PDB file of C-alpha atoms and ligand atoms in Angstrom:
ATOM      1  CA  MET A   1      -0.175  -0.040   0.052  1.00  0.00           C
ATOM      2  CA  SER A   2       1.023   3.547  -0.768  1.00  0.00           C
ATOM      3  CA  LYS A   3       2.161   6.127   1.639  1.00  0.00           C
ATOM      4  CA  VAL A   4      -0.024   8.985   2.599  1.00  0.00           C
ATOM      5  CA  VAL A   5       1.848  11.620   4.340  1.00  0.00           C
ATOM      6  CA  VAL A   6       0.271  14.835   5.624  1.00  0.00           C
ATOM      7  CA  MET A   7       2.760  17.624   6.213  1.00  0.00           C
ATOM      8  CA  GLU A   8       3.361  18.853   9.524  1.00  0.00           C
ATOM      9  CA  HIS A   9       5.706  21.780   8.837  1.00  0.00           C
ATOM     10  CA  PRO A  10       4.580  24.878  10.698  1.00  0.00           C
ATOM     11  CA  LEU A  11       5.473  27.027   7.477  1.00  0.00           C
ATOM     12  CA  ILE A  12       3.314  24.921   5.239  1.00  0.00           C
ATOM     13  CA  GLN A  13       0.318  25.303   8.013  1.00  0.00           C
ATOM     14  CA  HIS A  14       0.601  28.664   8.023  1.00  0.00           C
ATOM     15  CA  LYS A  15       0.528  29.441   4.570  1.00  0.00           C
ATOM     16  CA  ILE A  16      -2.484  27.118   4.244  1.00  0.00           C
ATOM     17  CA  GLY A  17      -4.218  29.028   6.767  1.00  0.00           C
ATOM     18  CA  VAL A  18      -3.825  32.243   4.648  1.00  0.00           C
ATOM     19  CA  ILE A  19      -4.699  30.760   1.302  1.00  0.00           C
ATOM     20  CA  ARG A  20      -7.904  29.224   2.923  1.00  0.00           C
ATOM     21  CA  ARG A  21      -9.285  32.768   3.703  1.00  0.00           C
ATOM     22  CA  LYS A  22     -11.818  34.228   1.659  1.00  0.00           C
ATOM     23  CA  GLU A  23     -10.166  37.534   1.438  1.00  0.00           C
ATOM     24  CA  THR A  24      -6.781  36.715   0.226  1.00  0.00           C
ATOM     25  CA  GLY A  25      -6.603  37.687  -3.353  1.00  0.00           C
ATOM     26  CA  SER A  26      -5.383  36.196  -6.550  1.00  0.00           C
ATOM     27  CA  ARG A  27      -1.750  37.456  -5.977  1.00  0.00           C
ATOM     28  CA  ASP A  28      -1.298  36.500  -2.457  1.00  0.00           C
ATOM     29  CA  PHE A  29      -2.862  33.227  -3.149  1.00  0.00           C
ATOM     30  CA  ARG A  30      -0.755  32.368  -6.389  1.00  0.00           C
ATOM     31  CA  ALA A  31       2.288  33.334  -4.189  1.00  0.00           C
ATOM     32  CA  MET A  32       1.398  31.064  -1.409  1.00  0.00           C
ATOM     33  CA  ILE A  33       0.372  28.259  -3.380  1.00  0.00           C
ATOM     34  CA  SER A  34       3.775  28.510  -5.200  1.00  0.00           C
ATOM     35  CA  GLU A  35       5.913  28.596  -1.773  1.00  0.00           C
ATOM     36  CA  ILE A  36       3.720  25.881  -0.342  1.00  0.00           C
ATOM     37  CA  ALA A  37       4.575  23.657  -3.467  1.00  0.00           C
ATOM     38  CA  SER A  38       8.168  24.095  -2.649  1.00  0.00           C
ATOM     39  CA  LEU A  39       7.968  23.455   0.748  1.00  0.00           C
ATOM     40  CA  ILE A  40       5.885  19.947   0.057  1.00  0.00           C
ATOM     41  CA  THR A  41       8.365  19.248  -2.597  1.00  0.00           C
ATOM     42  CA  TYR A  42      11.115  19.230  -0.192  1.00  0.00           C
ATOM     43  CA  GLU A  43       9.442  17.202   1.886  1.00  0.00           C
ATOM     44  CA  ALA A  44       8.277  14.738  -0.691  1.00  0.00           C
ATOM     45  CA  THR A  45      11.971  14.071  -2.125  1.00  0.00           C
ATOM     46  CA  LYS A  46      14.003  13.454   1.163  1.00  0.00           C
ATOM     47  CA  GLU A  47      14.194   9.908   0.432  1.00  0.00           C
ATOM     48  CA  LEU A  48      15.791  10.648  -2.669  1.00  0.00           C
ATOM     49  CA  LYS A  49      18.840   8.513  -3.400  1.00  0.00           C
ATOM     50  CA  LEU A  50      22.401   9.929  -3.328  1.00  0.00           C
ATOM     51  CA  GLN A  51      25.488   8.821  -4.478  1.00  0.00           C
ATOM     52  CA  ASP A  52      29.223   9.673  -4.062  1.00  0.00           C
ATOM     53  CA  VAL A  53      30.975  11.691  -6.387  1.00  0.00           C
ATOM     54  CA  GLU A  54      34.884  12.619  -6.273  1.00  0.00           C
ATOM     55  CA  ILE A  55      35.195  16.709  -6.895  1.00  0.00           C
ATOM     56  CA  GLU A  56      37.546  19.292  -6.223  1.00  0.00           C
ATOM     57  CA  THR A  57      36.806  22.352  -4.307  1.00  0.00           C
ATOM     58  CA  PRO A  58      39.137  25.296  -4.158  1.00  0.00           C
ATOM     59  CA  ILE A  59      40.885  23.761  -1.533  1.00  0.00           C
ATOM     60  CA  CYS A  60      41.347  20.271  -2.092  1.00  0.00           C
ATOM     61  CA  LYS A  61      39.669  16.997  -3.553  1.00  0.00           C
ATOM     62  CA  THR A  62      36.758  15.234  -1.461  1.00  0.00           C
ATOM     63  CA  VAL A  63      34.172  13.217  -1.638  1.00  0.00           C
ATOM     64  CA  ALA A  64      30.749  15.230  -2.124  1.00  0.00           C
ATOM     65  CA  LYS A  65      27.154  13.527  -2.795  1.00  0.00           C
ATOM     66  CA  GLU A  66      24.803  13.816  -5.745  1.00  0.00           C
ATOM     67  CA  LEU A  67      21.389  12.497  -6.395  1.00  0.00           C
ATOM     68  CA  ALA A  68      21.619   9.185  -7.675  1.00  0.00           C
ATOM     69  CA  GLY A  69      18.371   7.885  -8.870  1.00  0.00           C
ATOM     70  CA  LYS A  70      15.863   8.470 -11.872  1.00  0.00           C
ATOM     71  CA  LYS A  71      15.547  12.137 -13.448  1.00  0.00           C
ATOM     72  CA  MET A  72      12.612  13.667 -12.526  1.00  0.00           C
ATOM     73  CA  ALA A  73       9.321  15.089 -14.207  1.00  0.00           C
ATOM     74  CA  ILE A  74       6.656  17.241 -12.758  1.00  0.00           C
ATOM     75  CA  ILE A  75       3.145  16.709 -14.207  1.00  0.00           C
ATOM     76  CA  PRO A  76       0.513  19.509 -13.035  1.00  0.00           C
ATOM     77  CA  ILE A  77      -3.162  18.931 -13.914  1.00  0.00           C
ATOM     78  CA  LEU A  78      -4.598  22.003 -15.504  1.00  0.00           C
ATOM     79  CA  ARG A  79      -5.229  24.249 -14.840  1.00  0.00           C
ATOM     80  CA  ALA A  80      -4.821  24.769 -11.204  1.00  0.00           C
ATOM     81  CA  GLY A  81      -1.896  22.300 -10.849  1.00  0.00           C
ATOM     82  CA  LEU A  82       0.014  24.960 -13.123  1.00  0.00           C
ATOM     83  CA  GLY A  83       0.231  27.050  -9.783  1.00  0.00           C
ATOM     84  CA  MET A  84       2.502  24.845  -8.545  1.00  0.00           C
ATOM     85  CA  VAL A  85       5.006  24.169 -11.092  1.00  0.00           C
ATOM     86  CA  ASP A  86       7.610  27.174 -10.466  1.00  0.00           C
ATOM     87  CA  GLY A  87       7.499  26.473  -6.940  1.00  0.00           C
ATOM     88  CA  MET A  88       8.661  22.912  -7.544  1.00  0.00           C
ATOM     89  CA  LEU A  89      10.936  23.872 -10.266  1.00  0.00           C
ATOM     90  CA  ALA A  90      12.806  26.223  -7.703  1.00  0.00           C
ATOM     91  CA  MET A  91      13.355  22.906  -5.603  1.00  0.00           C
ATOM     92  CA  ILE A  92      14.386  20.438  -8.926  1.00  0.00           C
ATOM     93  CA  PRO A  93      15.366  22.828 -11.583  1.00  0.00           C
ATOM     94  CA  SER A  94      16.245  19.994 -14.055  1.00  0.00           C
ATOM     95  CA  ALA A  95      12.783  18.390 -13.883  1.00  0.00           C
ATOM     96  CA  LYS A  96      11.051  18.077 -17.069  1.00  0.00           C
ATOM     97  CA  VAL A  97       7.220  19.428 -17.423  1.00  0.00           C
ATOM     98  CA  GLY A  98       4.292  17.720 -18.654  1.00  0.00           C
ATOM     99  CA  HIS A  99       0.750  18.805 -18.874  1.00  0.00           C
ATOM    100  CA  ILE A 100      -2.456  16.794 -18.431  1.00  0.00           C
ATOM    101  CA  GLY A 101      -5.733  18.800 -19.404  1.00  0.00           C
ATOM    102  CA  LEU A 102      -8.999  17.407 -17.186  1.00  0.00           C
ATOM    103  CA  TYR A 103     -11.681  19.344 -15.498  1.00  0.00           C
ATOM    104  CA  ARG A 104     -14.748  18.562 -13.574  1.00  0.00           C
ATOM    105  CA  ASN A 105     -18.064  18.316 -14.981  1.00  0.00           C
ATOM    106  CA  GLU A 106     -19.725  20.621 -12.531  1.00  0.00           C
ATOM    107  CA  GLU A 107     -22.919  18.354 -12.288  1.00  0.00           C
ATOM    108  CA  THR A 108     -21.639  14.670 -12.336  1.00  0.00           C
ATOM    109  CA  LEU A 109     -18.178  15.562 -11.094  1.00  0.00           C
ATOM    110  CA  GLU A 110     -16.578  13.200 -13.384  1.00  0.00           C
ATOM    111  CA  PRO A 111     -13.309  14.184 -14.670  1.00  0.00           C
ATOM    112  CA  VAL A 112     -13.234  15.377 -18.536  1.00  0.00           C
ATOM    113  CA  GLU A 113      -9.879  14.740 -20.543  1.00  0.00           C
ATOM    114  CA  TYR A 114      -8.869  17.567 -22.881  1.00  0.00           C
ATOM    115  CA  TYR A 115      -5.082  17.530 -22.946  1.00  0.00           C
ATOM    116  CA  CYS A 116      -1.740  15.257 -22.663  1.00  0.00           C
ATOM    117  CA  LYS A 117       1.678  16.215 -23.429  1.00  0.00           C
ATOM    118  CA  ILE A 118       4.410  14.524 -21.194  1.00  0.00           C
ATOM    119  CA  PRO A 119       8.094  14.103 -21.874  1.00  0.00           C
ATOM    120  CA  ALA A 120       9.233  11.546 -24.232  1.00  0.00           C
ATOM    121  CA  ASP A 121      11.284   9.556 -21.585  1.00  0.00           C
ATOM    122  CA  CYS A 122       8.680   9.913 -19.042  1.00  0.00           C
ATOM    123  CA  SER A 123       8.603   6.162 -18.503  1.00  0.00           C
ATOM    124  CA  GLU A 124      11.980   6.168 -17.403  1.00  0.00           C
ATOM    125  CA  ARG A 125      11.542   9.368 -14.794  1.00  0.00           C
ATOM    126  CA  GLU A 126      10.456   9.627 -11.184  1.00  0.00           C
ATOM    127  CA  VAL A 127       7.045  11.302 -11.865  1.00  0.00           C
ATOM    128  CA  PHE A 128       5.049  13.826  -9.572  1.00  0.00           C
ATOM    129  CA  VAL A 129       1.539  14.468 -10.441  1.00  0.00           C
ATOM    130  CA  VAL A 130       0.202  17.785  -8.981  1.00  0.00           C
ATOM    131  CA  ASP A 131      -2.923  19.428  -8.412  1.00  0.00           C
ATOM    132  CA  PRO A 132      -3.743  21.703  -5.149  1.00  0.00           C
ATOM    133  CA  MET A 133      -7.112  20.026  -4.851  1.00  0.00           C
ATOM    134  CA  LEU A 134      -7.787  16.253  -4.338  1.00  0.00           C
ATOM    135  CA  ALA A 135     -11.565  16.297  -4.045  1.00  0.00           C
ATOM    136  CA  THR A 136     -13.498  12.955  -5.134  1.00  0.00           C
ATOM    137  CA  GLY A 137     -10.287  12.132  -6.548  1.00  0.00           C
ATOM    138  CA  GLY A 138     -11.565  11.851  -9.986  1.00  0.00           C
ATOM    139  CA  SER A 139      -9.363  13.961 -11.481  1.00  0.00           C
ATOM    140  CA  SER A 140      -5.935  12.739 -10.035  1.00  0.00           C
ATOM    141  CA  THR A 141      -7.122   8.954 -10.561  1.00  0.00           C
ATOM    142  CA  ALA A 142      -7.735   9.749 -14.082  1.00  0.00           C
ATOM    143  CA  ALA A 143      -4.567  11.796 -14.711  1.00  0.00           C
ATOM    144  CA  ILE A 144      -2.648   8.785 -13.076  1.00  0.00           C
ATOM    145  CA  GLN A 145      -4.433   5.900 -15.289  1.00  0.00           C
ATOM    146  CA  MET A 146      -3.437   8.203 -18.580  1.00  0.00           C
ATOM    147  CA  LEU A 147       0.162   8.065 -17.435  1.00  0.00           C
ATOM    148  CA  LYS A 148      -0.032   4.231 -16.542  1.00  0.00           C
ATOM    149  CA  GLU A 149      -1.426   3.595 -19.978  1.00  0.00           C
ATOM    150  CA  ARG A 150       1.597   5.659 -21.588  1.00  0.00           C
ATOM    151  CA  GLY A 151       3.959   3.304 -19.780  1.00  0.00           C
ATOM    152  CA  VAL A 152       4.936   5.712 -16.609  1.00  0.00           C
ATOM    153  CA  LYS A 153       5.873   3.377 -13.546  1.00  0.00           C
ATOM    154  CA  ASN A 154       7.203   5.661 -10.740  1.00  0.00           C
ATOM    155  CA  ILE A 155       4.399   8.258  -9.936  1.00  0.00           C
ATOM    156  CA  HIS A 156       3.761  10.300  -6.972  1.00  0.00           C
ATOM    157  CA  PHE A 157       1.062  12.876  -6.207  1.00  0.00           C
ATOM    158  CA  ILE A 158       1.236  15.988  -4.223  1.00  0.00           C
ATOM    159  CA  CYS A 159      -1.814  18.227  -3.494  1.00  0.00           C
ATOM    160  CA  ILE A 160      -2.142  21.129  -1.058  1.00  0.00           C
ATOM    161  CA  ILE A 161      -5.789  20.111   0.321  1.00  0.00           C
ATOM    162  CA  ALA A 162      -7.204  16.780   0.371  1.00  0.00           C
ATOM    163  CA  ALA A 163     -10.461  15.225   1.404  1.00  0.00           C
ATOM    164  CA  PRO A 164     -10.697  11.811   2.890  1.00  0.00           C
ATOM    165  CA  GLU A 165     -13.088  10.766   0.018  1.00  0.00           C
ATOM    166  CA  GLY A 166     -10.157  11.300  -2.616  1.00  0.00           C
ATOM    167  CA  VAL A 167      -7.587   9.770  -0.714  1.00  0.00           C
ATOM    168  CA  LYS A 168      -9.431   6.365  -0.319  1.00  0.00           C
ATOM    169  CA  LYS A 169     -10.350   6.534  -4.092  1.00  0.00           C
ATOM    170  CA  MET A 170      -6.507   7.017  -4.850  1.00  0.00           C
ATOM    171  CA  GLN A 171      -5.593   4.276  -2.467  1.00  0.00           C
ATOM    172  CA  GLU A 172      -8.066   2.094  -4.132  1.00  0.00           C
ATOM    173  CA  LEU A 173      -7.552   2.838  -7.652  1.00  0.00           C
ATOM    174  CA  HIS A 174      -3.631   3.120  -7.383  1.00  0.00           C
ATOM    175  CA  PRO A 175      -2.051   1.660  -4.383  1.00  0.00           C
ATOM    176  CA  ASP A 176       1.368   2.048  -5.751  1.00  0.00           C
ATOM    177  CA  VAL A 177       1.475   5.692  -5.804  1.00  0.00           C
ATOM    178  CA  ASP A 178       2.448   7.748  -2.592  1.00  0.00           C
ATOM    179  CA  ILE A 179       0.555  10.923  -1.382  1.00  0.00           C
ATOM    180  CA  TYR A 180       1.749  14.130  -0.297  1.00  0.00           C
ATOM    181  CA  ILE A 181      -0.846  16.292   1.378  1.00  0.00           C
ATOM    182  CA  GLY A 182      -0.456  19.686   2.720  1.00  0.00           C
ATOM    183  CA  ALA A 183      -3.393  19.513   4.977  1.00  0.00           C
ATOM    184  CA  LEU A 184      -6.169  16.738   5.014  1.00  0.00           C
ATOM    185  CA  ASP A 185      -9.699  18.316   5.563  1.00  0.00           C
ATOM    186  CA  GLU A 186     -13.207  16.897   6.898  1.00  0.00           C
ATOM    187  CA  HIS A 187     -15.293  16.085   4.125  1.00  0.00           C
ATOM    188  CA  LEU A 188     -16.819  17.060   0.956  1.00  0.00           C
ATOM    189  CA  ASN A 189     -19.920  19.244   0.767  1.00  0.00           C
ATOM    190  CA  GLU A 190     -23.012  18.067  -1.744  1.00  0.00           C
ATOM    191  CA  HIS A 191     -21.422  20.045  -4.702  1.00  0.00           C
ATOM    192  CA  GLY A 192     -18.023  18.218  -4.364  1.00  0.00           C
ATOM    193  CA  TYR A 193     -16.048  20.979  -2.447  1.00  0.00           C
ATOM    194  CA  ILE A 194     -13.873  20.411   0.097  1.00  0.00           C
ATOM    195  CA  VAL A 195     -14.866  21.480   3.548  1.00  0.00           C
ATOM    196  CA  PRO A 196     -13.409  23.903   4.900  1.00  0.00           C
ATOM    197  CA  GLY A 197     -11.180  23.700   1.856  1.00  0.00           C
ATOM    198  CA  LEU A 198     -10.347  26.948   0.093  1.00  0.00           C
ATOM    199  CA  GLY A 199     -13.055  27.152  -2.821  1.00  0.00           C
ATOM    200  CA  ASP A 200     -12.103  26.803  -6.065  1.00  0.00           C
ATOM    201  CA  ALA A 201      -8.114  26.714  -6.482  1.00  0.00           C
ATOM    202  CA  GLY A 202      -8.138  27.553 -10.268  1.00  0.00           C
ATOM    203  CA  ASP A 203     -10.495  30.357 -10.138  1.00  0.00           C
ATOM    204  CA  ARG A 204      -8.518  31.549  -7.066  1.00  0.00           C
ATOM    205  CA  ILE A 205      -4.898  31.337  -8.697  1.00  0.00           C
ATOM    206  CA  PHE A 206      -5.957  32.789 -12.263  1.00  0.00           C
ATOM    207  CA  GLY A 207      -8.887  35.264 -10.922  1.00  0.00           C
ATOM    208  CA  THR A 208     -11.554  33.828 -13.119  1.00  0.00           C
ATOM    209  CA  LYS A 209     -14.420  34.058 -10.542  1.00  0.00           C
TER     210      LYS A 209
HETATM  211  C1  PRP B 301     -10.443  21.158  -9.574  1.00  0.00           C
HETATM  212  C2  PRP B 301      -8.821  20.781  -8.888  1.00  0.00           C
HETATM  213  C3  PRP B 301      -8.798  19.502  -9.538  1.00  0.00           C
HETATM  214  C4  PRP B 301     -10.130  18.920  -9.069  1.00  0.00           C
HETATM  215  C5  PRP B 301     -10.182  17.990  -8.162  1.00  0.00           C
HETATM  216  O1  PRP B 301     -10.404  21.336 -10.839  1.00  0.00           O
HETATM  217  O2  PRP B 301      -8.032  21.265  -9.562  1.00  0.00           O
HETATM  218  O3  PRP B 301      -8.095  19.290 -10.695  1.00  0.00           O
HETATM  219  O4  PRP B 301     -10.816  20.048  -9.229  1.00  0.00           O
HETATM  220  O5  PRP B 301     -11.535  17.610  -7.897  1.00  0.00           O
HETATM  221  P1  PRP B 301     -11.700  15.908  -8.089  1.00  0.00           P
HETATM  222  O6  PRP B 301     -10.793  15.363  -7.218  1.00  0.00           O
HETATM  223  O7  PRP B 301     -13.349  15.896  -7.367  1.00  0.00           O
HETATM  224  O8  PRP B 301     -11.822  15.626  -9.359  1.00  0.00           O
HETATM  225  P2  PRP B 301     -11.537  22.175 -11.915  1.00  0.00           P
HETATM  226  O9  PRP B 301     -12.053  20.710 -12.343  1.00  0.00           O
HETATM  227  O10 PRP B 301     -11.944  22.914 -11.246  1.00  0.00           O
HETATM  228  O11 PRP B 301     -10.910  22.533 -13.190  1.00  0.00           O
HETATM  229  P3  PRP B 301      -9.520  23.686 -13.273  1.00  0.00           P
HETATM  230  O12 PRP B 301      -8.321  23.455 -12.379  1.00  0.00           O
HETATM  231  O13 PRP B 301      -9.449  23.962 -14.642  1.00  0.00           O
HETATM  232  O14 PRP B 301     -10.386  24.940 -12.747  1.00  0.00           O
HETATM  233  N1  URA B 302     -11.607  21.457  -6.703  1.00  0.00           N
HETATM  234  C1  URA B 302     -11.156  22.873  -6.355  1.00  0.00           C
HETATM  235  O1  URA B 302     -10.750  23.577  -6.711  1.00  0.00           O
HETATM  236  N2  URA B 302     -12.172  22.965  -4.827  1.00  0.00           N
HETATM  237  C2  URA B 302     -12.483  22.034  -4.002  1.00  0.00           C
HETATM  238  O2  URA B 302     -12.823  21.851  -3.064  1.00  0.00           O
HETATM  239  C3  URA B 302     -13.072  20.800  -4.992  1.00  0.00           C
HETATM  240  C4  URA B 302     -12.660  20.559  -6.182  1.00  0.00           C
END
């Protein structure tokens, strides 16, 4: 069974408190989403493997560490996932970036697929699928299924706010995918919104409502 890691770091909790507030405007919301994404990435990558490498400092030869494992890719689920990409690239600047376009049908809450472009060598990469919100889990499980159908094997999922219903669905459908969560909320309301949540992440990032 996959790992479900809920962040405890005070900086992450503080920033999530700010983006939950309804009076936080798009500019601050966007900046905080990006900062939280950096901090979660820092936690989600703490078990990456290292190897020794001989180097020379200006003073002498020594053995330093470098990342040993697979190269990485970041795959945001459009649109809201886009808000997390820069913050993640600040931590892993050499990662390649793919995109998956999905939106939730507002009545059925089922994901509707409209775009998929991923790095050609994605099946050889450690892949981080990112979306601020894991609500019913429909979008994230569909995105991960799209990647698996394209041969991607090493998948992790990062979100900022999750509902228990979405975590359960992810674990049922993709038990091999570790999930990193900024905050685990109470439940979904009758419209499929996370409670207490932060509202519609995409609209708040892009100022579309
Ligand atoms: C939001 C969010 C997730 C999805 C989560 O996207 O960014 O992708 O809903 O809900 P789920 O777990 O029930 O599928 P939305 O469909 O609003 O699209 P947008 O990012 O383009 O605004
Ligand atoms: N998508 C969002 O943006 N917010 C929610 O609460 C649920 C789905």
